[in-house]
Tab-separated table of C-alpha atoms in Angstrom:
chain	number	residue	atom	x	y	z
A	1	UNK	CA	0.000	0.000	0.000
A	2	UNK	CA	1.633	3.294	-0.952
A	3	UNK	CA	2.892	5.285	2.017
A	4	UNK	CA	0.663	8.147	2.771
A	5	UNK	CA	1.902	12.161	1.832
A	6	UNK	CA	2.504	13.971	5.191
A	7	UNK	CA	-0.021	16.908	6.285
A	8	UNK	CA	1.780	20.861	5.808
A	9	UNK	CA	0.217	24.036	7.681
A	10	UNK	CA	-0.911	26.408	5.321
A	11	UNK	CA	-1.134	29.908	6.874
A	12	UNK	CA	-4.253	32.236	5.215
A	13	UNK	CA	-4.463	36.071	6.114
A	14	UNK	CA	-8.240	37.079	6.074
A	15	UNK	CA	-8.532	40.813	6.122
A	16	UNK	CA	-11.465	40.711	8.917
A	17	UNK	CA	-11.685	41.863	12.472
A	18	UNK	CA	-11.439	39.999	15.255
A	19	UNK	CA	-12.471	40.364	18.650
A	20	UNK	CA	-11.211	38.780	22.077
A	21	UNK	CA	-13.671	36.538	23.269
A	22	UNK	CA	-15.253	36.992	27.182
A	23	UNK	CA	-13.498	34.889	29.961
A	24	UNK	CA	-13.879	31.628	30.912
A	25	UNK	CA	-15.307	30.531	34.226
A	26	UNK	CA	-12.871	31.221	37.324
A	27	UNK	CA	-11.401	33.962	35.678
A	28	UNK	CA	-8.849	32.472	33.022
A	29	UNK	CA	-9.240	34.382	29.741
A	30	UNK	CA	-9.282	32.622	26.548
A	31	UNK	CA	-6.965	32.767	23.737
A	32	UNK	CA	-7.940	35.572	21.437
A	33	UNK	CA	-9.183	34.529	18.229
A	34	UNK	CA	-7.531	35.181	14.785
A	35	UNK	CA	-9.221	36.663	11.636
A	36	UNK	CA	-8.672	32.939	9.904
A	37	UNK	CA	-10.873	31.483	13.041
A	38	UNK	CA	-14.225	33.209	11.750
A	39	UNK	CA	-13.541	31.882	7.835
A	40	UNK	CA	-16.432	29.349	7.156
A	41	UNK	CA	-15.459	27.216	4.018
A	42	UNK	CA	-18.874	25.724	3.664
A	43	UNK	CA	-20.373	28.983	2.665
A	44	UNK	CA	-21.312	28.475	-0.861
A	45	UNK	CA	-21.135	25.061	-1.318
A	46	UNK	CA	-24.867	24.241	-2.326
A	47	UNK	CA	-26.352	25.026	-5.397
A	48	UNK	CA	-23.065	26.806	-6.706
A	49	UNK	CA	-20.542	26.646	-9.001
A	50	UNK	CA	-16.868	24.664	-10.004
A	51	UNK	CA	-15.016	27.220	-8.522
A	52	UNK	CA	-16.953	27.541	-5.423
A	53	UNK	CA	-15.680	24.869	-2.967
A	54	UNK	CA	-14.666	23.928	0.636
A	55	UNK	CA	-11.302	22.379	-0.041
A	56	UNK	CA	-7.548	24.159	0.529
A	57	UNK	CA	-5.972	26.689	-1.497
A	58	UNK	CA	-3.418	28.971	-1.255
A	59	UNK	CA	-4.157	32.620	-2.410
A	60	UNK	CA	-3.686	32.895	-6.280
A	61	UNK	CA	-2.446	29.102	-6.131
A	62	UNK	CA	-2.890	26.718	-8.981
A	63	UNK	CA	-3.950	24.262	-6.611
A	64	UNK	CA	-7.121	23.929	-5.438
A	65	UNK	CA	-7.696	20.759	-4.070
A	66	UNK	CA	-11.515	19.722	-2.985
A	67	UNK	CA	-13.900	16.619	-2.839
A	68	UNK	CA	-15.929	16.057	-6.055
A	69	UNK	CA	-19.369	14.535	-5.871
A	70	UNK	CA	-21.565	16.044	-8.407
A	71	UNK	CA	-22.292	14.587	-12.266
A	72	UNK	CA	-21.441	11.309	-13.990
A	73	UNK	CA	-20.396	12.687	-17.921
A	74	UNK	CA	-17.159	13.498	-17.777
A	75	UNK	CA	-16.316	14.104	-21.218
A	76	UNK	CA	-18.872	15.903	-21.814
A	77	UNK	CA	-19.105	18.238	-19.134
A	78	UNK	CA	-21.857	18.658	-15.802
A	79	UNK	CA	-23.210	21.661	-14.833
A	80	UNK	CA	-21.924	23.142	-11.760
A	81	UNK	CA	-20.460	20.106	-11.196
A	82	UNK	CA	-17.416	19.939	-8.373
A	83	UNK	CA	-18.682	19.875	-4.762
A	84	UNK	CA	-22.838	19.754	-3.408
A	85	UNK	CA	-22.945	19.506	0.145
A	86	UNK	CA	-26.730	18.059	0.046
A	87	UNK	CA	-24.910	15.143	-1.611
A	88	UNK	CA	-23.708	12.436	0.715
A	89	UNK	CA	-21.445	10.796	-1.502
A	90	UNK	CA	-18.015	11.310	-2.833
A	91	UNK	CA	-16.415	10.175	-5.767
A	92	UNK	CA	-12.416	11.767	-5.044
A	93	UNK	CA	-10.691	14.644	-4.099
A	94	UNK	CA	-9.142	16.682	-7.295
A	95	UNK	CA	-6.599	19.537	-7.573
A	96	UNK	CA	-8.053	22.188	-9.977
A	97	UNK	CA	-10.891	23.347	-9.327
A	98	UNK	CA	-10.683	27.290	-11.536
A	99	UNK	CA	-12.532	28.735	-14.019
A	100	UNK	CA	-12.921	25.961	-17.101
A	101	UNK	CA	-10.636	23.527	-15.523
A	102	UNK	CA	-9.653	20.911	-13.852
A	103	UNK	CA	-8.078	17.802	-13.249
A	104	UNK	CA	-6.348	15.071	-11.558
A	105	UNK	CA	-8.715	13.061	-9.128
A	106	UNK	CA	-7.178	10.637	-6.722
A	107	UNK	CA	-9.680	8.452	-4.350
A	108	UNK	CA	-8.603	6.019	-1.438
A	109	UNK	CA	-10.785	2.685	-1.284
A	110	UNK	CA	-10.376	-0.424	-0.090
A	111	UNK	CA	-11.588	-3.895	-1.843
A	112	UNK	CA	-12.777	-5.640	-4.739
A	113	UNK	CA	-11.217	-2.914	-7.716
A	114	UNK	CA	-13.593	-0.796	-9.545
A	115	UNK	CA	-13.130	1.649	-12.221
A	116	UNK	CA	-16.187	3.430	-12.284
A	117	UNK	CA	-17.086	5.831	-9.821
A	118	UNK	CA	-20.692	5.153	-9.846
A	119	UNK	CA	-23.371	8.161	-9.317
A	120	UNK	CA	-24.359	10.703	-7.315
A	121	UNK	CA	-27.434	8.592	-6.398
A	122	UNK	CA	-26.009	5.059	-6.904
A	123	UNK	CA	-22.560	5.454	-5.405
A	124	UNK	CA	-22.749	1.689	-5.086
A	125	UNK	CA	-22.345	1.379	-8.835
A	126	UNK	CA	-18.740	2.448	-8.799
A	127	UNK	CA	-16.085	3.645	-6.659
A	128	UNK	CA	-17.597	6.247	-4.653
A	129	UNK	CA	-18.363	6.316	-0.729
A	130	UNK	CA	-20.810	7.821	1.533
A	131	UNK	CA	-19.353	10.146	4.214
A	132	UNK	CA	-21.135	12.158	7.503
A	133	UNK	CA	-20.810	15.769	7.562
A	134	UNK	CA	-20.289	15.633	11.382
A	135	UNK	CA	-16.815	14.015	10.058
A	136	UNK	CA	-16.275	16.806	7.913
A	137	UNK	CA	-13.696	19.334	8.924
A	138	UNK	CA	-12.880	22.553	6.922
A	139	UNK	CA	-11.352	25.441	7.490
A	140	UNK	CA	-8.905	26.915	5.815
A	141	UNK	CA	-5.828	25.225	4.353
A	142	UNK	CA	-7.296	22.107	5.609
A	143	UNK	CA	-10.025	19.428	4.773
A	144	UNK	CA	-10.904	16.074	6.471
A	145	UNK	CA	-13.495	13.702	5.508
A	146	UNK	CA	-14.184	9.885	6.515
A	147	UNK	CA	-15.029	7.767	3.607
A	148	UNK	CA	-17.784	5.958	5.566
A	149	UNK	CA	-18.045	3.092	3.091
A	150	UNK	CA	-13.834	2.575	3.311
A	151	UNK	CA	-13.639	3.660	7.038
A	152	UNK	CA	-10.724	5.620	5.776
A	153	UNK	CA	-10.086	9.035	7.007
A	154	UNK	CA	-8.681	11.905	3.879
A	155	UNK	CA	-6.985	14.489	4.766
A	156	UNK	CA	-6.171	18.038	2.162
A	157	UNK	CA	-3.478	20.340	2.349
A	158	UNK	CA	-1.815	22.363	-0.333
A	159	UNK	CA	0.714	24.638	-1.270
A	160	UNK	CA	0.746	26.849	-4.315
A	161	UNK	CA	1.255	24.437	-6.758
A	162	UNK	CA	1.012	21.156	-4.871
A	163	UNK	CA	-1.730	19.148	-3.185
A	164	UNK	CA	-0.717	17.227	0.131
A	165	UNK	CA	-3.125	14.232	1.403
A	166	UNK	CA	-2.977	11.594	3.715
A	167	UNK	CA	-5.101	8.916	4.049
A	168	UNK	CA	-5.342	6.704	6.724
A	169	UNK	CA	-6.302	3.079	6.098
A	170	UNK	CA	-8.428	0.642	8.234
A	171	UNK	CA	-6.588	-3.145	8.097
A	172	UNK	CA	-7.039	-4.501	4.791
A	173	UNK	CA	-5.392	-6.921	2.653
A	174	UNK	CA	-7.145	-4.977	-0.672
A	175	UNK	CA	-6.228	-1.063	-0.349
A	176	UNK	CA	-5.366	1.167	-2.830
A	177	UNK	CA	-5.177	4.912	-4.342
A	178	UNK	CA	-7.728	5.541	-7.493
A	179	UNK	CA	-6.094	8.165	-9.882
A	180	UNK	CA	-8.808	9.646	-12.084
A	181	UNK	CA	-7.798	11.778	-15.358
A	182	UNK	CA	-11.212	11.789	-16.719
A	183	UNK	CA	-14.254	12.698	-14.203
A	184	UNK	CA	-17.058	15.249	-14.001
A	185	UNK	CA	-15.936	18.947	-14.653
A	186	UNK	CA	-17.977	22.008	-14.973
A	187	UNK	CA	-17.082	22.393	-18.911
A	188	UNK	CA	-15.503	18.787	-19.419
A	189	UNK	CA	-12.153	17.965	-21.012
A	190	UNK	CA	-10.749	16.163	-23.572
A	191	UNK	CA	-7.283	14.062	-22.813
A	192	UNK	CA	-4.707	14.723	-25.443
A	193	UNK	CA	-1.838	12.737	-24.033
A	194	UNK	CA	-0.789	11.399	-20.696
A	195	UNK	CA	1.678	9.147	-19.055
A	196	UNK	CA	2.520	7.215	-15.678
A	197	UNK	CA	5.987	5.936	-14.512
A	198	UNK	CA	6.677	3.640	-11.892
A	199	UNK	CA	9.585	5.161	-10.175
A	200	UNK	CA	10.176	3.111	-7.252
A	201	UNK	CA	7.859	0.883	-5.274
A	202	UNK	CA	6.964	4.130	-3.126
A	203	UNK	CA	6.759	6.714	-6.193
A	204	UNK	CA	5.002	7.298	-9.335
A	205	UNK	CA	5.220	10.000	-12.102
A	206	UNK	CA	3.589	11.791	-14.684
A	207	UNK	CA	1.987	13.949	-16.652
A	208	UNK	CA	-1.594	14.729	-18.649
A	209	UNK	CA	-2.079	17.098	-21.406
A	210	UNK	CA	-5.837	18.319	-21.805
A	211	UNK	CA	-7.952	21.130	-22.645
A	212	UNK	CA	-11.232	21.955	-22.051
């Protein structure tokens, strides 16, 4: 099973206000909260756009690395497409998520292998997984999900032009990593050329040419 990418901290600045908050009981005051500490990365998430989405990203990055859970015609394109929070399902975590494109969706699952996400209201039929939002966690320069049909926990970091995850496995003697070139996208995509090297037994790369 490939080893899992460490977790960075990825600092935001949020030009907002912030105010102390009161004391706690017997007189110990708490910590003052930080402009970043009021961000809610949820807002906008239903019944929105591509670019709209509750993943981390760094400001101006190329990088924008979010769960996907909306549409099943890649090729062609979905609209809106990207992230619905009234869906309970998701079908991987990709790193562009900007105006007319994306790409590069990686999913963690465990057993038989499928290679077909499924869709948005059969994620049975594929590779996808129900998750909880009470396991959801984002904020910014962070997400965490737990892929409730895996019972593996994801975790999303990112720096300007790379995403970060870790994924941590239940026991399993079938685990692997998904890698997705050609999913759901707000205007679709067409693949043009693309490659994969094994570089050691911890390491892959490659590369994908596309346009939307």
């Amino acid at each position: 099973m490939p080893s899992a990418a460490a977790v960075a901290a990825v600092l935001l600045t949020m030009p907002l206000g912030a105010e102390p908050e009161p004391a706690r009981q017997g007189g110990e005051p708490r910590a003052e909260r930080e402009p970043v500490d009021w961000v809610d990365c949820m807002i906008g998430t239903s019944s929105s756009r591509w670019m709209l989405y509750p993943g981390p990203s760094m400001p101006f990055g190329m990088v924008k690395l979010s769960p996907d859970n909306q549409g099943d015609q890649a090729a062609k394109g979905t609209h809106k497409a990207g992230y619905e929070y009234s869906i309970e399902n998701i079908m991987g975590f990709s790193h562009v998520h900007s105006w007319t494109m994306g790409g590069l969706l990686t999913m963690p699952v465990t057993g038989p292998l499928q290679i077909q996400p499924g869709t948005e209201k059969d994620p049975d039929a594929g590779y996808r997984s129900r998750f909880r939002h009470d396991t959801e966690n984002a904020e910014p320069g962070y997400y965490a999900v737990t892929l409730d049909d895996y019972g593996i926990r994801a975790e999303l970091t990112c720096t300007t032009r790379t995403g970060l995850q870790r994924y941590t496995f239940p026991e399993s003697n079938q685990a692997r990593i998904l890698f997705d070139l050609l999913f759901p996208s707000e205007y679709g995509k067409t693949i043009h050329d693309a490659k994969v090297t094994k570089v050691s037994d911890t390491e892959i790369a490659g590369y994908a040419k596309m346009s939307s």
